[in-house]
RNA sequence: GCGCCCGUAGCUCAGUGGACAGAGCGCUGCCCUCCGGAGGCAGAAGUCGCAGGUUCAAAUCCUGCCGGGCGUACCA
């Protein structure tokens, strides 16, 4: 990050001398081949057309201007690119920045302390969390952390659908299981919940209550509905705890109703002429705005659909003062997302207020070909079972290591492996080795006075240069990952740092080398700090010992 | 049919306009009495789904086609 700025400044100076100012930001890239230097700029390609110059010549002139610049040991032009190789002093500044800024290193200020909400999981309380929810849980939690790193004031929120048809069905299913446990032939309702968890719960209730609720009536319904939701929420919070996810706010659908928000939102949409009646139901005019079909807002039995409630919920989010809202949702919600965005637009909520982080589904390797998971049918892999088996760190990492928009193939065998083949351990082990090294240095009395002021001139090994260049990228990686809701970029970055570290560590001796020891300890402390910070953003531990 | 996502090495995936396309796993060979061996080094392996187009430059942008996933409910 600071090295990029350094190149940018140097190029600007050269362009000023050449009387060819660049209006846009100077492009700086990592060259594809090591021999091209540490960083490069294709600025000459950018300026050549307007200046009517040959990029190859222009790049040579830029390089010539910067010959002998103390920030670089080499500035060269090749085929229109300008390639930069930093001086050791410039690189050493990076290490000093890392150590100097410490925990704050890599943070960005784009959020400016403004309020941002990340809503995720929001799974119906109709069963325990599944592997699919696991991806969303990890993704939402890490995206929230990434945005917090950019200076946003984050609220993690879970929307709890505690009313409606599915919940009635759940209560009725539970009652059926309860009666079955008392040896009464009561079938599960049509479309009811088949999962084993209700069976277990039914037996428990039968043992506790005996024949207290023999009939399905309004009173029984109320008892079972409420109890079922409470029990399911208990399971869900326990599951969340297992993966280390916690929420700041839980919003219940019932509250939105009681506050009259649904009605109010419907009226606002109606005033804007966006609603019409057809076959006894109320529909949203969305085909007028290029969407595929008009969805129902209020059913003919006068109950609101999920879509209308969701629109009202988002209007409420806007009123609550969030500057931005990110909803993490599965790919099966695209259609609905467009409807919500359209409705918000009609209601005057500024564009860009709501953003979706859309993710594809998870397949666990070895289970391909099985039917799609369904909580209702009782056909799913429980998140809890996988977390208990693999550990929180591995589970979380594997869930965010792929681009959200790509289907996730979960390699269970690799996740289960405890060697360095497993990327989680590969990264964590790098940190552990550094921690161990620092402890050993302290024990031997080889720890330098102030790490940040150590003489770094002994860092002449090529791997040390590589490592420093990589450390310098940390802030960029965090920012891009936050902007794009793409935690996998951070995973790849950390694996890259670990991949530079491990071979270096096994090849180079750190302790007992005098000044070189001090310099290497400073560099590795910086690397350790970044590994720990990166792992923390992912919600993983950085073990001092493994 | 329509909409969205995906198609890159044997497998799982990075890489959204720049220089001879990368990683992990797997495979082949070599090395390791040493700060934590839960190792290290090297190698083989790719017409970037196909065909056109735009550009000085395309895995990347545009169009069409092929293949896979998801959606297309008065479910959520």
XYZ file of C-alpha atoms (C1' of nucleotides) in Angstrom:
622
model
C 0.000 0.000 0.000
C 2.665 2.492 0.931
C 4.944 1.112 -1.763
C 2.232 1.623 -4.328
C 1.860 5.213 -3.176
C 5.588 5.614 -3.469
C 5.594 4.493 -7.097
C 2.631 6.714 -7.833
C 4.428 9.730 -6.376
C 7.578 8.967 -8.317
C 5.704 8.590 -11.599
C 3.882 11.841 -10.989
C 7.165 13.632 -10.422
C 8.572 12.228 -13.627
C 5.472 13.165 -15.625
C 5.676 16.677 -14.283
C 9.239 16.938 -15.536
C 8.123 15.576 -18.900
C 5.242 17.980 -19.060
C 2.787 15.130 -19.539
C 0.489 15.251 -16.514
C -1.819 12.362 -15.841
C -5.371 13.281 -14.833
C -6.354 9.849 -13.591
C -4.804 7.888 -10.785
C -1.520 6.371 -11.865
C -1.991 2.644 -12.390
C 0.335 0.459 -10.346
C 0.453 -3.318 -10.728
C 2.363 -6.318 -9.574
C 4.418 -7.506 -12.528
C 3.762 -11.071 -13.651
C 7.443 -11.983 -13.598
C 9.972 -11.403 -10.894
C 12.638 -10.006 -13.221
C 10.364 -7.069 -14.034
C 10.906 -5.692 -10.561
C 8.781 -5.231 -7.459
C 5.997 -3.103 -8.894
C 5.258 -1.698 -12.313
C 3.155 0.949 -13.966
C 1.429 0.866 -17.339
C 0.923 4.617 -17.220
C 2.639 5.016 -20.571
C -0.093 2.999 -22.299
C -2.645 5.236 -20.673
C -1.061 8.514 -21.759
C 0.297 7.547 -25.153
C -2.869 7.973 -27.278
C -3.752 11.478 -26.052
C -0.138 12.630 -26.074
C 0.370 11.032 -29.475
C 3.398 9.273 -28.172
C 4.785 5.807 -28.468
C 4.316 4.098 -25.088
C 7.676 2.387 -25.333
C 9.452 5.721 -25.742
C 7.393 7.464 -23.093
C 8.090 4.719 -20.567
C 11.792 5.057 -21.258
C 11.637 8.776 -20.605
C 9.838 8.210 -17.327
C 12.432 5.670 -16.282
C 15.224 8.040 -17.246
C 13.780 10.789 -15.060
C 13.876 8.480 -12.087
C 17.359 7.108 -12.604
C 19.357 7.480 -9.430
C 16.277 8.081 -7.293
C 17.163 6.880 -3.788
C 13.780 5.213 -3.338
C 14.671 2.641 -5.983
C 17.643 0.526 -6.873
C 16.329 0.218 -10.398
C 13.725 1.834 -12.615
C 13.548 0.336 -16.073
C 11.328 0.502 -19.109
C 10.292 -2.560 -20.994
C 7.767 -2.662 -23.818
C 5.882 0.341 -22.512
C 5.862 -0.705 -18.872
C 7.900 1.102 -16.249
C 9.303 -1.351 -13.726
C 10.418 -0.434 -10.229
C 12.730 -2.207 -7.812
C 12.727 -0.690 -4.352
C 15.710 0.254 -2.276
C 16.167 -1.594 0.968
C 15.362 1.605 2.829
C 11.954 1.846 1.204
C 11.234 -1.769 2.070
C 12.435 -1.317 5.626
C 9.895 1.487 6.016
C 7.149 -1.023 5.390
C 8.303 -3.191 8.288
C 8.514 -0.120 10.492
C 4.968 0.890 9.524
C 3.627 -2.535 10.392
C 5.349 -2.627 13.761
C 4.606 1.020 14.452
C 0.900 0.872 13.724
C 0.477 -2.547 15.279
C -3.133 -3.637 15.578
C -4.290 -0.682 13.518
C -2.118 -1.636 10.547
C -4.171 -2.153 7.412
C -7.322 -0.502 8.697
C -9.196 1.775 6.345
C -11.325 4.813 7.004
C -13.874 4.556 4.204
C -16.731 3.846 6.600
C -16.060 6.998 8.581
C -17.876 5.680 11.643
C -21.183 5.545 9.768
C -23.805 2.945 10.607
C -23.954 -0.182 8.488
C -26.077 -3.239 9.027
C -25.240 -6.743 7.908
C -28.222 -9.053 7.959
C -27.498 -12.733 7.578
C -28.783 -16.233 8.156
C -32.289 -15.074 9.165
C -33.233 -18.710 8.934
C -36.767 -19.598 9.909
C -36.926 -21.084 13.389
C -38.186 -24.364 12.040
C -35.140 -26.519 12.663
C -31.455 -26.531 13.478
C -28.950 -24.766 11.222
C -27.698 -26.731 8.243
C -24.405 -26.740 6.394
C -25.954 -24.292 3.961
C -26.630 -21.821 6.742
C -23.043 -22.391 7.798
C -21.747 -20.770 4.665
C -23.978 -17.814 5.234
C -23.093 -17.584 8.902
C -19.370 -17.516 8.225
C -19.739 -15.246 5.214
C -21.968 -12.737 6.986
C -19.818 -12.647 10.060
C -16.586 -12.133 8.115
C -18.082 -9.568 5.742
C -19.221 -7.647 8.819
C -15.711 -7.803 10.279
C -14.176 -6.696 7.000
C -16.488 -3.693 6.863
C -15.703 -2.894 10.490
C -12.016 -2.819 9.465
C -12.951 -0.099 6.984
C -14.340 2.059 9.732
C -18.035 1.244 9.521
C -20.034 0.985 12.707
C -21.521 -2.469 12.261
C -24.766 -4.022 13.444
C -25.095 -7.747 12.902
C -28.767 -8.551 12.617
C -30.905 -11.676 12.433
C -34.434 -11.443 11.130
C -36.631 -13.883 12.930
C -39.698 -15.116 11.173
C -41.715 -16.147 14.189
C -45.157 -16.011 12.590
C -46.948 -17.210 9.556
C -47.770 -20.364 7.741
C -44.485 -22.192 8.214
C -44.570 -21.633 11.941
C -48.139 -22.905 12.192
C -47.022 -25.962 10.289
C -44.123 -26.428 12.658
C -46.360 -26.260 15.722
C -48.781 -28.702 14.202
C -45.928 -31.072 13.276
C -44.642 -30.960 16.821
C -48.067 -31.699 18.227
C -48.347 -34.684 15.871
C -44.984 -36.005 17.100
C -46.120 -35.493 20.672
C -49.322 -37.473 20.076
C -47.337 -40.171 18.260
C -45.081 -40.471 21.289
C -48.263 -41.215 23.254
C -49.016 -44.001 20.769
C -51.764 -42.117 19.032
C -51.964 -42.304 15.241
C -51.710 -38.649 14.317
C -50.135 -38.050 10.893
C -47.791 -35.152 10.197
C -49.670 -32.367 8.424
C -49.401 -31.900 4.688
C -46.038 -30.251 3.986
C -45.082 -30.654 7.654
C -41.641 -30.971 9.192
C -40.153 -34.438 9.111
C -36.858 -33.866 10.916
C -35.732 -36.118 13.698
C -35.405 -33.178 16.099
C -39.207 -32.875 16.393
C -39.458 -36.579 17.094
C -37.063 -36.253 20.013
C -38.831 -33.175 21.264
C -42.218 -34.872 20.936
C -41.065 -37.695 23.171
C -39.780 -35.240 25.717
C -43.121 -33.427 25.814
C -45.045 -36.685 26.088
C -42.937 -37.680 29.086
C -43.343 -34.277 30.716
C -47.000 -33.579 29.938
C -48.671 -36.909 29.441
C -52.104 -36.481 27.881
C -52.538 -32.785 28.666
C -53.176 -31.693 25.033
C -55.333 -34.394 23.447
C -56.998 -32.137 20.885
C -55.836 -29.721 18.251
C -57.616 -26.482 19.075
C -56.716 -22.820 19.347
C -55.277 -23.203 22.837
C -53.142 -26.197 21.905
C -51.990 -24.480 18.756
C -50.793 -21.455 20.682
C -48.882 -23.608 23.182
C -47.170 -25.735 20.549
C -46.404 -22.879 18.202
C -44.721 -20.883 20.903
C -42.905 -23.805 22.395
C -41.686 -24.975 18.998
C -40.281 -21.549 18.153
C -38.560 -21.258 21.517
C -37.033 -24.692 21.171
C -35.871 -24.036 17.629
C -34.339 -20.724 18.641
C -32.524 -22.512 21.420
C -31.048 -24.925 18.883
C -30.111 -22.130 16.522
C -28.373 -20.008 19.149
C -26.455 -23.041 20.337
C -25.403 -23.742 16.755
C -24.333 -20.127 16.321
C -22.300 -20.257 19.469
C -20.514 -23.331 18.175
C -19.203 -21.388 15.189
C -18.570 -18.213 17.136
C -21.205 -15.999 15.553
C -23.235 -13.579 17.609
C -25.812 -10.965 16.712
C -26.360 -7.450 18.018
C -30.030 -7.284 17.085
C -32.761 -9.866 16.589
C -35.794 -8.506 14.788
C -39.038 -10.461 15.000
C -41.589 -10.420 12.253
C -44.318 -10.199 14.883
C -42.968 -6.851 16.067
C -43.124 -5.396 12.570
C -46.810 -6.315 12.455
C -47.566 -4.885 15.862
C -45.915 -1.599 14.949
C -48.206 -1.274 11.944
C -45.280 -1.112 9.551
C -46.697 -3.564 7.080
C -49.894 -1.636 6.627
C -48.043 1.652 6.368
C -45.661 0.349 3.732
C -48.522 -1.086 1.722
C -50.310 2.256 1.824
C -47.216 4.113 0.660
C -46.835 1.758 -2.262
C -50.503 2.124 -3.042
C -50.246 5.934 -3.028
C -47.548 5.640 -5.644
C -49.821 3.566 -7.812
C -47.592 0.541 -7.530
C -50.292 -1.792 -6.260
C -53.320 -3.303 -7.961
C -55.969 -5.844 -7.081
C -56.495 -9.025 -9.008
C -58.429 -12.158 -8.044
C -58.815 -10.902 -4.517
C -55.086 -10.396 -3.920
C -52.898 -7.276 -4.031
C -50.015 -7.303 -6.490
C -46.945 -5.164 -7.017
C -46.630 -3.600 -10.448
C -43.127 -4.740 -11.245
C -43.385 -5.804 -14.873
C -43.835 -2.087 -15.626
C -40.271 -1.702 -14.422
C -38.813 -4.498 -16.443
C -39.103 -7.322 -13.959
C -40.295 -10.744 -14.974
C -43.626 -11.016 -13.222
C -45.786 -9.233 -10.696
C -45.558 -10.706 -7.218
C -48.341 -10.864 -4.642
C -48.090 -8.500 -1.689
C -51.305 -9.442 0.114
C -52.937 -12.810 -0.387
C -56.643 -13.174 -1.052
C -57.052 -14.275 2.555
C -55.687 -10.795 3.381
C -52.431 -12.003 4.962
C -49.257 -10.244 3.785
C -46.650 -12.230 1.863
C -43.048 -12.498 2.936
C -42.143 -10.012 0.212
C -44.311 -7.238 1.614
C -43.004 -7.839 5.108
C -39.444 -7.783 3.793
C -40.039 -4.469 2.029
C -41.489 -3.001 5.231
C -38.550 -4.360 7.184
C -36.108 -2.598 4.878
C -38.004 0.661 5.076
C -37.604 0.333 8.821
C -33.890 -0.299 8.473
C -33.628 2.921 6.513
C -35.452 4.839 9.230
C -33.240 3.365 11.869
C -30.440 5.446 10.410
C -28.304 2.912 8.635
C -26.347 4.479 5.830
C -25.948 1.132 4.200
C -27.371 -2.342 4.555
C -25.824 -5.563 3.296
C -28.042 -8.638 3.155
C -26.283 -11.948 2.805
C -28.569 -14.335 0.979
C -28.546 -17.544 -0.995
C -28.866 -17.668 -4.749
C -32.486 -18.765 -4.508
C -33.468 -15.243 -3.479
C -32.468 -13.280 -6.578
C -35.961 -12.743 -7.866
C -37.191 -11.455 -4.543
C -34.171 -9.178 -4.174
C -35.107 -7.363 -7.336
C -38.622 -6.857 -6.106
C -37.392 -5.449 -2.809
C -34.943 -3.133 -4.575
C -37.677 -1.941 -6.891
C -40.110 -1.293 -4.039
C -37.496 0.607 -2.044
C -36.736 2.666 -5.087
C -40.443 3.513 -5.499
C -40.609 4.460 -1.841
C -37.758 6.926 -2.230
C -34.995 5.019 -0.480
C -31.743 6.073 -2.158
C -30.142 3.655 -4.595
C -27.171 1.923 -3.072
C -28.718 1.816 0.390
C -29.336 -1.901 0.117
C -26.719 -4.213 -1.294
C -26.846 -7.979 -1.522
C -24.038 -10.398 -0.949
C -25.336 -13.319 -2.924
C -23.875 -16.753 -2.474
C -24.257 -20.088 -4.167
C -24.907 -23.333 -2.365
C -22.664 -25.848 -0.666
C -22.049 -29.423 -1.693
C -20.142 -31.631 0.675
C -17.724 -33.755 -1.284
C -18.670 -37.390 -1.116
C -22.329 -36.421 -0.898
C -22.739 -35.197 -4.455
C -25.744 -36.511 -6.193
C -27.836 -36.519 -3.050
C -31.032 -34.580 -3.302
C -31.053 -30.960 -2.379
C -31.227 -30.329 1.340
C -34.610 -29.467 2.788
C -35.350 -28.641 6.390
C -39.003 -29.438 5.879
C -38.304 -32.909 4.548
C -35.785 -33.480 7.323
C -33.079 -33.981 4.718
C -29.997 -31.991 5.621
C -26.537 -32.062 7.160
C -26.514 -30.345 10.494
C -24.042 -27.539 10.853
C -23.447 -28.566 14.416
C -22.275 -32.058 13.524
C -19.702 -30.729 11.093
C -18.426 -28.063 13.471
C -18.086 -30.578 16.288
C -16.159 -32.891 14.005
C -13.895 -30.390 12.251
C -13.533 -27.581 14.752
C -14.754 -24.042 14.474
C -11.662 -22.662 12.745
C -11.589 -25.226 9.963
C -15.308 -25.005 9.384
C -15.332 -21.232 9.145
C -12.289 -21.083 6.920
C -13.599 -23.647 4.452
C -16.909 -21.827 4.282
C -15.354 -18.527 3.233
C -12.349 -19.690 1.217
C -14.268 -19.611 -2.067
C -15.777 -16.735 -3.953
C -19.378 -16.351 -2.661
C -20.844 -16.356 -6.168
C -19.242 -19.717 -6.883
C -20.694 -23.004 -5.850
C -18.794 -24.345 -2.851
C -17.461 -27.850 -2.998
C -16.610 -28.720 0.562
C -13.675 -31.138 0.624
C -14.388 -32.960 3.843
C -11.310 -35.139 3.679
C -9.011 -32.151 3.336
C -10.869 -30.282 6.070
C -10.409 -33.275 8.339
C -6.674 -33.496 7.672
C -4.509 -32.035 10.407
C -1.326 -31.660 8.363
C -0.119 -28.626 6.477
C -2.055 -29.753 3.401
C -4.987 -28.204 5.171
C -4.814 -24.499 4.372
C -6.180 -23.545 7.784
C -3.341 -25.244 9.608
C -0.856 -24.043 7.035
C -1.720 -20.443 7.893
C -2.113 -20.962 11.626
C 1.095 -22.940 11.838
C 2.992 -20.063 10.273
C 1.806 -17.875 13.100
C 2.606 -20.522 15.705
C 6.140 -20.949 14.423
C 6.728 -17.214 14.604
C 5.298 -17.055 18.111
C 7.535 -19.910 19.158
C 10.540 -18.240 17.597
C 9.866 -14.995 19.449
C 9.536 -16.896 22.734
C 12.795 -18.677 22.093
C 14.530 -15.392 21.297
C 13.313 -13.967 24.591
C 14.528 -17.001 26.462
C 17.976 -16.638 24.918
C 18.034 -12.905 25.540
C 18.241 -12.155 21.819
C 15.203 -9.907 21.673
C 16.154 -6.427 20.473
C 15.242 -3.321 22.495
C 12.628 -1.622 20.371
C 11.568 -3.734 17.403
C 10.407 -0.767 15.358
C 13.782 0.947 15.534
C 15.947 -2.063 14.695
C 18.473 -1.673 11.886
C 16.893 -3.561 8.988
C 19.785 -3.362 6.562
C 20.702 -7.057 7.045
C 17.438 -8.054 5.322
C 19.069 -8.775 1.987
C 17.714 -12.268 1.373
C 15.380 -12.428 -1.671
C 12.690 -14.121 0.423
C 12.799 -11.228 2.836
C 12.102 -8.822 0.009
C 9.193 -10.992 -1.139
C 7.774 -11.149 2.343
C 7.958 -7.393 2.814
C 6.271 -6.760 -0.531
C 3.511 -9.100 0.551
C 3.082 -7.487 3.964
C 2.667 -4.157 2.219
C -0.429 -5.486 0.430
C -2.397 -6.251 3.591
C -4.375 -3.019 3.669
C -5.287 -3.321 -0.016
C -6.473 -6.860 0.444
C -8.661 -5.902 3.391
C -10.178 -3.013 1.487
C -10.896 -4.967 -1.676
C -12.318 -7.881 0.294
C -14.621 -5.470 2.136
C -15.678 -3.590 -1.009
C -16.498 -6.768 -2.866
C -17.853 -8.765 0.072
C -15.162 -11.272 -0.782
C -13.524 -12.889 2.246
C -11.835 -15.470 0.038
C -9.371 -12.804 -1.035
C -8.149 -12.588 2.534
C -7.809 -16.377 2.733
C -5.687 -16.413 -0.371
C -3.578 -13.572 0.883
C -2.876 -15.276 4.197
C -2.012 -18.508 2.426
C 0.386 -16.489 0.304
C 2.105 -14.998 3.350
C 2.372 -18.438 4.940
C 3.756 -19.846 1.719
C 6.508 -17.262 1.737
C 7.218 -17.798 5.394
C 7.450 -21.596 5.717
C 10.197 -22.189 3.126
C 12.083 -19.152 4.375
C 11.886 -20.422 7.922
C 13.198 -23.839 7.027
C 16.053 -22.436 4.963
C 17.217 -19.485 7.032
C 18.534 -19.463 10.562
C 17.054 -16.656 12.650
C 18.528 -16.974 16.135
C 22.183 -16.555 17.016
C 23.007 -14.241 14.081
C 23.605 -10.963 15.911
C 22.311 -7.914 14.025
C 20.719 -10.169 11.445
C 18.760 -11.885 14.200
C 17.326 -8.566 15.305
C 16.371 -7.580 11.785
C 14.771 -10.956 11.074
C 12.886 -10.926 14.341
C 11.503 -7.519 13.444
C 10.389 -8.705 10.008
C 8.863 -11.902 11.331
C 7.125 -10.068 14.152
C 5.517 -7.938 11.479
C 4.512 -11.030 9.533
C 3.128 -12.600 12.701
C 1.121 -9.500 13.452
C -0.457 -9.558 10.029
C -1.220 -13.266 10.210
C -2.882 -12.793 13.579
C -4.850 -9.783 12.366
C -5.975 -11.579 9.233
C -7.018 -14.660 11.163
C -8.919 -12.474 13.617
C -10.888 -10.842 10.812
C -11.830 -14.317 9.614
C -12.890 -15.116 13.152
C -10.151 -17.720 13.611
C -7.691 -18.221 16.410
C -3.981 -17.571 16.051
C -2.580 -20.285 18.294
C 0.590 -19.580 20.262
C 1.061 -23.333 20.395
C -0.502 -26.110 18.354
C -39.071 -20.495 -22.480
C -37.181 -16.446 -19.364
C -33.738 -14.482 -15.324
C -29.215 -15.016 -12.275
C -24.533 -17.773 -11.146
C -20.741 -21.007 -12.955
C -17.489 -23.390 -17.095
C -9.339 -22.041 -16.269
C -4.007 -28.172 -15.031
C -6.364 -35.165 -13.453
C -9.443 -32.879 -8.934
C -10.882 -28.269 -6.021
C -10.350 -23.313 -7.249
C -7.776 -17.975 -7.690
C -7.091 -14.554 -11.445
C -12.752 -8.923 -14.590
C -8.127 -5.355 -20.196
C -1.868 -5.514 -20.013
C 4.211 -8.513 -20.374
C 5.794 -16.327 -21.543
C -1.965 -17.999 -17.278
C -1.377 -19.209 -11.027
C -2.277 -21.926 -6.150
C -3.682 -26.207 -3.206
C -4.558 -31.432 -3.604
C -2.921 -35.583 -6.523
C 1.390 -37.422 -9.527
C 7.131 -38.024 -10.399
C 12.072 -37.326 -8.568
C 15.478 -35.370 -4.870
C 16.823 -33.435 0.170
C 16.385 -33.121 5.575
C 20.745 -35.088 13.010
C 19.815 -27.931 12.817
C 15.085 -21.888 16.148
C 8.552 -26.743 16.345
C 9.423 -32.294 10.549
C 2.072 -31.160 11.421
C 8.906 -30.436 6.631
C 11.857 -28.440 2.233
C 13.404 -28.343 -3.179
C 12.529 -29.505 -8.215
C 9.458 -31.417 -12.233
C 5.457 -33.074 -15.471
C 0.648 -31.259 -16.415
C -3.737 -26.023 -19.551
C -6.417 -24.910 -27.691
C -8.666 -20.392 -20.078
C -16.374 -24.581 -22.779
C -16.996 -23.360 -28.421
C -17.442 -19.572 -32.421
C -17.336 -14.661 -33.878
C -16.456 -9.344 -32.555
C -14.187 -4.781 -29.989
C -8.883 -3.295 -28.675
C -2.057 -1.592 -29.655
C -3.347 -5.580 -25.875
C -8.910 -10.390 -24.078
C -9.321 -15.902 -19.348
C -11.104 -10.838 -18.419
C -15.489 -6.548 -22.437
C -19.739 -7.483 -26.432
C -22.850 -11.147 -29.392
C -24.360 -16.113 -30.408
C -24.103 -21.208 -29.131
C -23.002 -25.653 -25.845
C -22.780 -27.781 -20.788
C -23.940 -27.572 -15.247
C -26.488 -25.181 -10.831
C -30.442 -22.111 -8.870
C -34.885 -19.485 -9.489
C -39.255 -18.705 -12.292
C -45.378 -20.032 -5.685
C -51.461 -16.149 -3.187
C -43.616 -20.828 0.572
C -39.998 -18.317 3.184
